[in-house]
Amino acid sequence: MPATPDQVREVIGKYMEAWDTGNKELLLGIFAEDATWEDPVGSPAFVGHEGIAKFWDFARQGADQGRTISPRVDQVIVCGNEGILRFTMRVRVPAENKGLDLAVVDHFVLNDAGKIARARAFWDEGCVGVPAGMDLFAPNIEEAYTQ
């Protein structure tokens, strides 16, 4: 039986909670073992828990030196076993007075077990904002594939 809209909303909530709290295990727990995640769409997909963990580690690097990530939900749309999450990922590096506000649209497809089977993140250069009074923090996404 396909995942329900309520399950999709719950998974999206856990996805945001994982990013907000830095809980890698929570994030991995909502993805299917063989899931794919394109971030951004058009780049090579991160595959399975190993690939998703690699992306997480790249995105969360520097957290022990004070870098923070805090997502802000703008909109959730759910149809059947699929969901769209429109949000802003706010990254701050206080020690360097750098920041990034990245407007993202994520598309999730859940499998019959209620796990994310496919995730696709839509964003480009036009989605990048710099917080007032800060310099741009611009991570190199290529590093996510080499860690």
mmCIF file with all atom_site columns, C-alpha atoms in Angstrom:
data_model
loop_
_atom_site.group_PDB
_atom_site.id
_atom_site.type_symbol
_atom_site.label_atom_id
_atom_site.label_alt_id
_atom_site.label_comp_id
_atom_site.label_asym_id
_atom_site.label_entity_id
_atom_site.label_seq_id
_atom_site.pdbx_PDB_ins_code
_atom_site.Cartn_x
_atom_site.Cartn_y
_atom_site.Cartn_z
_atom_site.occupancy
_atom_site.B_iso_or_equiv
_atom_site.pdbx_formal_charge
_atom_site.auth_seq_id
_atom_site.auth_comp_id
_atom_site.auth_asym_id
_atom_site.auth_atom_id
_atom_site.pdbx_PDB_model_num
ATOM 1   C CA . MET A 1 1   ? 0.000  0.000  0.000   1.00 0.00 ? 1   MET A CA 1
ATOM 2   C CA . PRO A 1 2   ? 1.466  3.396  -0.970  1.00 0.00 ? 2   PRO A CA 1
ATOM 3   C CA . ALA A 1 3   ? 2.478  5.859  1.714   1.00 0.00 ? 3   ALA A CA 1
ATOM 4   C CA . THR A 1 4   ? -0.313 8.202  2.753   1.00 0.00 ? 4   THR A CA 1
ATOM 5   C CA . PRO A 1 5   ? -0.286 12.006 2.727   1.00 0.00 ? 5   PRO A CA 1
ATOM 6   C CA . ASP A 1 6   ? -0.107 11.932 6.538   1.00 0.00 ? 6   ASP A CA 1
ATOM 7   C CA . GLN A 1 7   ? 3.030  9.754  6.361   1.00 0.00 ? 7   GLN A CA 1
ATOM 8   C CA . VAL A 1 8   ? 4.568  12.149 3.846   1.00 0.00 ? 8   VAL A CA 1
ATOM 9   C CA . ARG A 1 9   ? 3.906  15.117 6.144   1.00 0.00 ? 9   ARG A CA 1
ATOM 10  C CA . GLU A 1 10  ? 5.401  13.208 9.082   1.00 0.00 ? 10  GLU A CA 1
ATOM 11  C CA . VAL A 1 11  ? 8.541  12.328 7.109   1.00 0.00 ? 11  VAL A CA 1
ATOM 12  C CA . ILE A 1 12  ? 8.971  15.933 5.945   1.00 0.00 ? 12  ILE A CA 1
ATOM 13  C CA . GLY A 1 13  ? 8.641  17.035 9.567   1.00 0.00 ? 13  GLY A CA 1
ATOM 14  C CA . LYS A 1 14  ? 11.349 14.576 10.615  1.00 0.00 ? 14  LYS A CA 1
ATOM 15  C CA . TYR A 1 15  ? 13.548 15.718 7.736   1.00 0.00 ? 15  TYR A CA 1
ATOM 16  C CA . MET A 1 16  ? 13.367 19.301 8.959   1.00 0.00 ? 16  MET A CA 1
ATOM 17  C CA . GLU A 1 17  ? 13.876 18.217 12.572  1.00 0.00 ? 17  GLU A CA 1
ATOM 18  C CA . ALA A 1 18  ? 17.004 16.284 11.607  1.00 0.00 ? 18  ALA A CA 1
ATOM 19  C CA . TRP A 1 19  ? 18.551 19.331 9.957   1.00 0.00 ? 19  TRP A CA 1
ATOM 20  C CA . ASP A 1 20  ? 17.499 21.644 12.766  1.00 0.00 ? 20  ASP A CA 1
ATOM 21  C CA . THR A 1 21  ? 18.878 19.421 15.535  1.00 0.00 ? 21  THR A CA 1
ATOM 22  C CA . GLY A 1 22  ? 21.875 17.910 13.737  1.00 0.00 ? 22  GLY A CA 1
ATOM 23  C CA . ASN A 1 23  ? 20.454 14.388 14.105  1.00 0.00 ? 23  ASN A CA 1
ATOM 24  C CA . LYS A 1 24  ? 22.092 12.294 11.379  1.00 0.00 ? 24  LYS A CA 1
ATOM 25  C CA . GLU A 1 25  ? 20.484 9.044  12.575  1.00 0.00 ? 25  GLU A CA 1
ATOM 26  C CA . LEU A 1 26  ? 17.022 10.601 12.330  1.00 0.00 ? 26  LEU A CA 1
ATOM 27  C CA . LEU A 1 27  ? 17.765 11.720 8.788   1.00 0.00 ? 27  LEU A CA 1
ATOM 28  C CA . LEU A 1 28  ? 19.085 8.324  7.707   1.00 0.00 ? 28  LEU A CA 1
ATOM 29  C CA . GLY A 1 29  ? 16.099 6.625  9.356   1.00 0.00 ? 29  GLY A CA 1
ATOM 30  C CA . ILE A 1 30  ? 13.594 8.318  7.035   1.00 0.00 ? 30  ILE A CA 1
ATOM 31  C CA . PHE A 1 31  ? 15.424 7.276  3.852   1.00 0.00 ? 31  PHE A CA 1
ATOM 32  C CA . ALA A 1 32  ? 15.101 3.842  2.241   1.00 0.00 ? 32  ALA A CA 1
ATOM 33  C CA . GLU A 1 33  ? 18.325 1.818  2.180   1.00 0.00 ? 33  GLU A CA 1
ATOM 34  C CA . ASP A 1 34  ? 18.505 2.238  -1.618  1.00 0.00 ? 34  ASP A CA 1
ATOM 35  C CA . ALA A 1 35  ? 17.264 5.837  -1.798  1.00 0.00 ? 35  ALA A CA 1
ATOM 36  C CA . THR A 1 36  ? 18.658 8.413  -4.197  1.00 0.00 ? 36  THR A CA 1
ATOM 37  C CA . TRP A 1 37  ? 19.123 12.092 -3.414  1.00 0.00 ? 37  TRP A CA 1
ATOM 38  C CA . GLU A 1 38  ? 20.040 14.708 -6.018  1.00 0.00 ? 38  GLU A CA 1
ATOM 39  C CA . ASP A 1 39  ? 21.141 17.972 -4.407  1.00 0.00 ? 39  ASP A CA 1
ATOM 40  C CA . PRO A 1 40  ? 20.935 19.969 -6.566  1.00 0.00 ? 40  PRO A CA 1
ATOM 41  C CA . VAL A 1 41  ? 19.034 18.312 -9.398  1.00 0.00 ? 41  VAL A CA 1
ATOM 42  C CA . GLY A 1 42  ? 21.383 17.681 -12.300 1.00 0.00 ? 42  GLY A CA 1
ATOM 43  C CA . SER A 1 43  ? 24.304 16.703 -10.073 1.00 0.00 ? 43  SER A CA 1
ATOM 44  C CA . PRO A 1 44  ? 25.198 13.054 -9.474  1.00 0.00 ? 44  PRO A CA 1
ATOM 45  C CA . ALA A 1 45  ? 22.811 11.419 -7.006  1.00 0.00 ? 45  ALA A CA 1
ATOM 46  C CA . PHE A 1 46  ? 23.888 10.354 -3.561  1.00 0.00 ? 46  PHE A CA 1
ATOM 47  C CA . VAL A 1 47  ? 22.848 6.705  -3.334  1.00 0.00 ? 47  VAL A CA 1
ATOM 48  C CA . GLY A 1 48  ? 21.801 4.666  -0.318  1.00 0.00 ? 48  GLY A CA 1
ATOM 49  C CA . HIS A 1 49  ? 22.521 5.411  3.302   1.00 0.00 ? 49  HIS A CA 1
ATOM 50  C CA . GLU A 1 50  ? 26.249 5.578  2.587   1.00 0.00 ? 50  GLU A CA 1
ATOM 51  C CA . GLY A 1 51  ? 25.825 8.281  -0.042  1.00 0.00 ? 51  GLY A CA 1
ATOM 52  C CA . ILE A 1 52  ? 23.274 10.208 1.997   1.00 0.00 ? 52  ILE A CA 1
ATOM 53  C CA . ALA A 1 53  ? 25.574 10.083 5.030   1.00 0.00 ? 53  ALA A CA 1
ATOM 54  C CA . LYS A 1 54  ? 28.354 11.478 2.859   1.00 0.00 ? 54  LYS A CA 1
ATOM 55  C CA . PHE A 1 55  ? 26.196 14.426 1.835   1.00 0.00 ? 55  PHE A CA 1
ATOM 56  C CA . TRP A 1 56  ? 25.156 14.992 5.463   1.00 0.00 ? 56  TRP A CA 1
ATOM 57  C CA . ASP A 1 57  ? 28.773 14.976 6.634   1.00 0.00 ? 57  ASP A CA 1
ATOM 58  C CA . PHE A 1 58  ? 29.676 17.526 3.950   1.00 0.00 ? 58  PHE A CA 1
ATOM 59  C CA . ALA A 1 59  ? 26.738 19.796 4.816   1.00 0.00 ? 59  ALA A CA 1
ATOM 60  C CA . ARG A 1 60  ? 27.327 19.573 8.569   1.00 0.00 ? 60  ARG A CA 1
ATOM 61  C CA . GLN A 1 61  ? 31.125 19.971 8.516   1.00 0.00 ? 61  GLN A CA 1
ATOM 62  C CA . GLY A 1 62  ? 32.285 22.754 10.766  1.00 0.00 ? 62  GLY A CA 1
ATOM 63  C CA . ALA A 1 63  ? 29.422 22.306 13.245  1.00 0.00 ? 63  ALA A CA 1
ATOM 64  C CA . ASP A 1 64  ? 31.968 21.570 15.961  1.00 0.00 ? 64  ASP A CA 1
ATOM 65  C CA . GLN A 1 65  ? 33.580 24.968 15.208  1.00 0.00 ? 65  GLN A CA 1
ATOM 66  C CA . GLY A 1 66  ? 30.305 26.865 15.527  1.00 0.00 ? 66  GLY A CA 1
ATOM 67  C CA . ARG A 1 67  ? 28.835 26.659 12.024  1.00 0.00 ? 67  ARG A CA 1
ATOM 68  C CA . THR A 1 68  ? 25.063 26.404 12.306  1.00 0.00 ? 68  THR A CA 1
ATOM 69  C CA . ILE A 1 69  ? 22.319 25.204 10.003  1.00 0.00 ? 69  ILE A CA 1
ATOM 70  C CA . SER A 1 70  ? 18.737 26.155 10.663  1.00 0.00 ? 70  SER A CA 1
ATOM 71  C CA . PRO A 1 71  ? 15.977 25.501 8.144   1.00 0.00 ? 71  PRO A CA 1
ATOM 72  C CA . ARG A 1 72  ? 12.849 27.629 7.912   1.00 0.00 ? 72  ARG A CA 1
ATOM 73  C CA . VAL A 1 73  ? 9.794  25.977 6.372   1.00 0.00 ? 73  VAL A CA 1
ATOM 74  C CA . ASP A 1 74  ? 7.944  28.143 3.880   1.00 0.00 ? 74  ASP A CA 1
ATOM 75  C CA . GLN A 1 75  ? 5.453  25.622 2.464   1.00 0.00 ? 75  GLN A CA 1
ATOM 76  C CA . VAL A 1 76  ? 4.646  21.912 2.380   1.00 0.00 ? 76  VAL A CA 1
ATOM 77  C CA . ILE A 1 77  ? 2.486  20.426 -0.388  1.00 0.00 ? 77  ILE A CA 1
ATOM 78  C CA . VAL A 1 78  ? 1.500  16.765 -0.314  1.00 0.00 ? 78  VAL A CA 1
ATOM 79  C CA . CYS A 1 79  ? -0.188 14.689 -3.008  1.00 0.00 ? 79  CYS A CA 1
ATOM 80  C CA . GLY A 1 80  ? -0.499 10.935 -2.507  1.00 0.00 ? 80  GLY A CA 1
ATOM 81  C CA . ASN A 1 81  ? 2.909  9.493  -1.598  1.00 0.00 ? 81  ASN A CA 1
ATOM 82  C CA . GLU A 1 82  ? 4.835  12.573 -2.785  1.00 0.00 ? 82  GLU A CA 1
ATOM 83  C CA . GLY A 1 83  ? 5.641  15.855 -1.160  1.00 0.00 ? 83  GLY A CA 1
ATOM 84  C CA . ILE A 1 84  ? 7.109  19.236 -1.980  1.00 0.00 ? 84  ILE A CA 1
ATOM 85  C CA . LEU A 1 85  ? 8.963  21.162 0.705   1.00 0.00 ? 85  LEU A CA 1
ATOM 86  C CA . ARG A 1 86  ? 9.773  24.801 0.060   1.00 0.00 ? 86  ARG A CA 1
ATOM 87  C CA . PHE A 1 87  ? 12.188 26.112 2.665   1.00 0.00 ? 87  PHE A CA 1
ATOM 88  C CA . THR A 1 88  ? 15.191 28.314 3.331   1.00 0.00 ? 88  THR A CA 1
ATOM 89  C CA . MET A 1 89  ? 18.356 26.706 4.638   1.00 0.00 ? 89  MET A CA 1
ATOM 90  C CA . ARG A 1 90  ? 20.112 29.276 6.794   1.00 0.00 ? 90  ARG A CA 1
ATOM 91  C CA . VAL A 1 91  ? 23.819 28.597 7.290   1.00 0.00 ? 91  VAL A CA 1
ATOM 92  C CA . ARG A 1 92  ? 25.928 30.767 9.572   1.00 0.00 ? 92  ARG A CA 1
ATOM 93  C CA . VAL A 1 93  ? 29.670 30.766 10.253  1.00 0.00 ? 93  VAL A CA 1
ATOM 94  C CA . PRO A 1 94  ? 29.965 33.335 13.064  1.00 0.00 ? 94  PRO A CA 1
ATOM 95  C CA . ALA A 1 95  ? 33.744 33.026 13.489  1.00 0.00 ? 95  ALA A CA 1
ATOM 96  C CA . GLU A 1 96  ? 34.186 34.191 9.882   1.00 0.00 ? 96  GLU A CA 1
ATOM 97  C CA . ASN A 1 97  ? 31.149 36.523 9.793   1.00 0.00 ? 97  ASN A CA 1
ATOM 98  C CA . LYS A 1 98  ? 29.823 34.526 6.843   1.00 0.00 ? 98  LYS A CA 1
ATOM 99  C CA . GLY A 1 99  ? 26.370 33.258 6.038   1.00 0.00 ? 99  GLY A CA 1
ATOM 100 C CA . LEU A 1 100 ? 24.111 31.814 3.391   1.00 0.00 ? 100 LEU A CA 1
ATOM 101 C CA . ASP A 1 101 ? 20.344 31.760 2.960   1.00 0.00 ? 101 ASP A CA 1
ATOM 102 C CA . LEU A 1 102 ? 19.510 29.168 0.325   1.00 0.00 ? 102 LEU A CA 1
ATOM 103 C CA . ALA A 1 103 ? 15.934 28.950 -0.936  1.00 0.00 ? 103 ALA A CA 1
ATOM 104 C CA . VAL A 1 104 ? 15.275 25.289 -1.790  1.00 0.00 ? 104 VAL A CA 1
ATOM 105 C CA . VAL A 1 105 ? 12.393 23.282 -3.194  1.00 0.00 ? 105 VAL A CA 1
ATOM 106 C CA . ASP A 1 106 ? 12.686 19.596 -2.274  1.00 0.00 ? 106 ASP A CA 1
ATOM 107 C CA . HIS A 1 107 ? 10.615 16.896 -3.940  1.00 0.00 ? 107 HIS A CA 1
ATOM 108 C CA . PHE A 1 108 ? 10.221 13.607 -2.074  1.00 0.00 ? 108 PHE A CA 1
ATOM 109 C CA . VAL A 1 109 ? 8.740  10.290 -3.204  1.00 0.00 ? 109 VAL A CA 1
ATOM 110 C CA . LEU A 1 110 ? 8.010  7.779  -0.441  1.00 0.00 ? 110 LEU A CA 1
ATOM 111 C CA . ASN A 1 111 ? 7.982  4.026  -0.971  1.00 0.00 ? 111 ASN A CA 1
ATOM 112 C CA . ASP A 1 112 ? 5.325  1.638  0.367   1.00 0.00 ? 112 ASP A CA 1
ATOM 113 C CA . ALA A 1 113 ? 7.214  1.386  3.673   1.00 0.00 ? 113 ALA A CA 1
ATOM 114 C CA . GLY A 1 114 ? 6.861  5.141  4.210   1.00 0.00 ? 114 GLY A CA 1
ATOM 115 C CA . LYS A 1 115 ? 10.560 5.868  3.594   1.00 0.00 ? 115 LYS A CA 1
ATOM 116 C CA . ILE A 1 116 ? 12.014 8.386  1.148   1.00 0.00 ? 116 ILE A CA 1
ATOM 117 C CA . ALA A 1 117 ? 12.891 6.486  -2.017  1.00 0.00 ? 117 ALA A CA 1
ATOM 118 C CA . ARG A 1 118 ? 13.836 9.553  -4.039  1.00 0.00 ? 118 ARG A CA 1
ATOM 119 C CA . ALA A 1 119 ? 14.704 13.084 -3.016  1.00 0.00 ? 119 ALA A CA 1
ATOM 120 C CA . ARG A 1 120 ? 15.459 15.916 -5.419  1.00 0.00 ? 120 ARG A CA 1
ATOM 121 C CA . ALA A 1 121 ? 16.527 19.403 -4.363  1.00 0.00 ? 121 ALA A CA 1
ATOM 122 C CA . PHE A 1 122 ? 15.871 22.268 -6.750  1.00 0.00 ? 122 PHE A CA 1
ATOM 123 C CA . TRP A 1 123 ? 18.021 25.377 -6.333  1.00 0.00 ? 123 TRP A CA 1
ATOM 124 C CA . ASP A 1 124 ? 20.446 27.462 -8.356  1.00 0.00 ? 124 ASP A CA 1
ATOM 125 C CA . GLU A 1 125 ? 22.509 30.636 -8.037  1.00 0.00 ? 125 GLU A CA 1
ATOM 126 C CA . GLY A 1 126 ? 19.342 32.753 -8.048  1.00 0.00 ? 126 GLY A CA 1
ATOM 127 C CA . CYS A 1 127 ? 18.287 31.067 -4.795  1.00 0.00 ? 127 CYS A CA 1
ATOM 128 C CA . VAL A 1 128 ? 21.296 32.331 -2.831  1.00 0.00 ? 128 VAL A CA 1
ATOM 129 C CA . GLY A 1 129 ? 20.968 35.173 -0.362  1.00 0.00 ? 129 GLY A CA 1
ATOM 130 C CA . VAL A 1 130 ? 23.511 36.745 1.965   1.00 0.00 ? 130 VAL A CA 1
ATOM 131 C CA . PRO A 1 131 ? 22.391 37.685 5.482   1.00 0.00 ? 131 PRO A CA 1
ATOM 132 C CA . ALA A 1 132 ? 22.613 41.392 6.294   1.00 0.00 ? 132 ALA A CA 1
ATOM 133 C CA . GLY A 1 133 ? 26.001 42.393 7.657   1.00 0.00 ? 133 GLY A CA 1
ATOM 134 C CA . MET A 1 134 ? 27.687 39.143 6.655   1.00 0.00 ? 134 MET A CA 1
ATOM 135 C CA . ASP A 1 135 ? 29.877 37.951 3.801   1.00 0.00 ? 135 ASP A CA 1
ATOM 136 C CA . LEU A 1 136 ? 28.791 35.094 1.561   1.00 0.00 ? 136 LEU A CA 1
ATOM 137 C CA . PHE A 1 137 ? 29.515 31.574 2.746   1.00 0.00 ? 137 PHE A CA 1
ATOM 138 C CA . ALA A 1 138 ? 29.833 29.523 -0.432  1.00 0.00 ? 138 ALA A CA 1
ATOM 139 C CA . PRO A 1 139 ? 30.522 25.816 0.107   1.00 0.00 ? 139 PRO A CA 1
ATOM 140 C CA . ASN A 1 140 ? 31.903 23.805 -2.797  1.00 0.00 ? 140 ASN A CA 1
ATOM 141 C CA . ILE A 1 141 ? 29.364 21.020 -3.464  1.00 0.00 ? 141 ILE A CA 1
ATOM 142 C CA . GLU A 1 142 ? 32.062 19.067 -5.336  1.00 0.00 ? 142 GLU A CA 1
ATOM 143 C CA . GLU A 1 143 ? 33.664 18.346 -1.956  1.00 0.00 ? 143 GLU A CA 1
ATOM 144 C CA . ALA A 1 144 ? 30.610 16.261 -1.018  1.00 0.00 ? 144 ALA A CA 1
ATOM 145 C CA . TYR A 1 145 ? 31.655 13.637 -3.569  1.00 0.00 ? 145 TYR A CA 1
ATOM 146 C CA . THR A 1 146 ? 35.258 13.372 -2.428  1.00 0.00 ? 146 THR A CA 1
ATOM 147 C CA . GLN A 1 147 ? 34.876 12.989 1.340   1.00 0.00 ? 147 GLN A CA 1
#
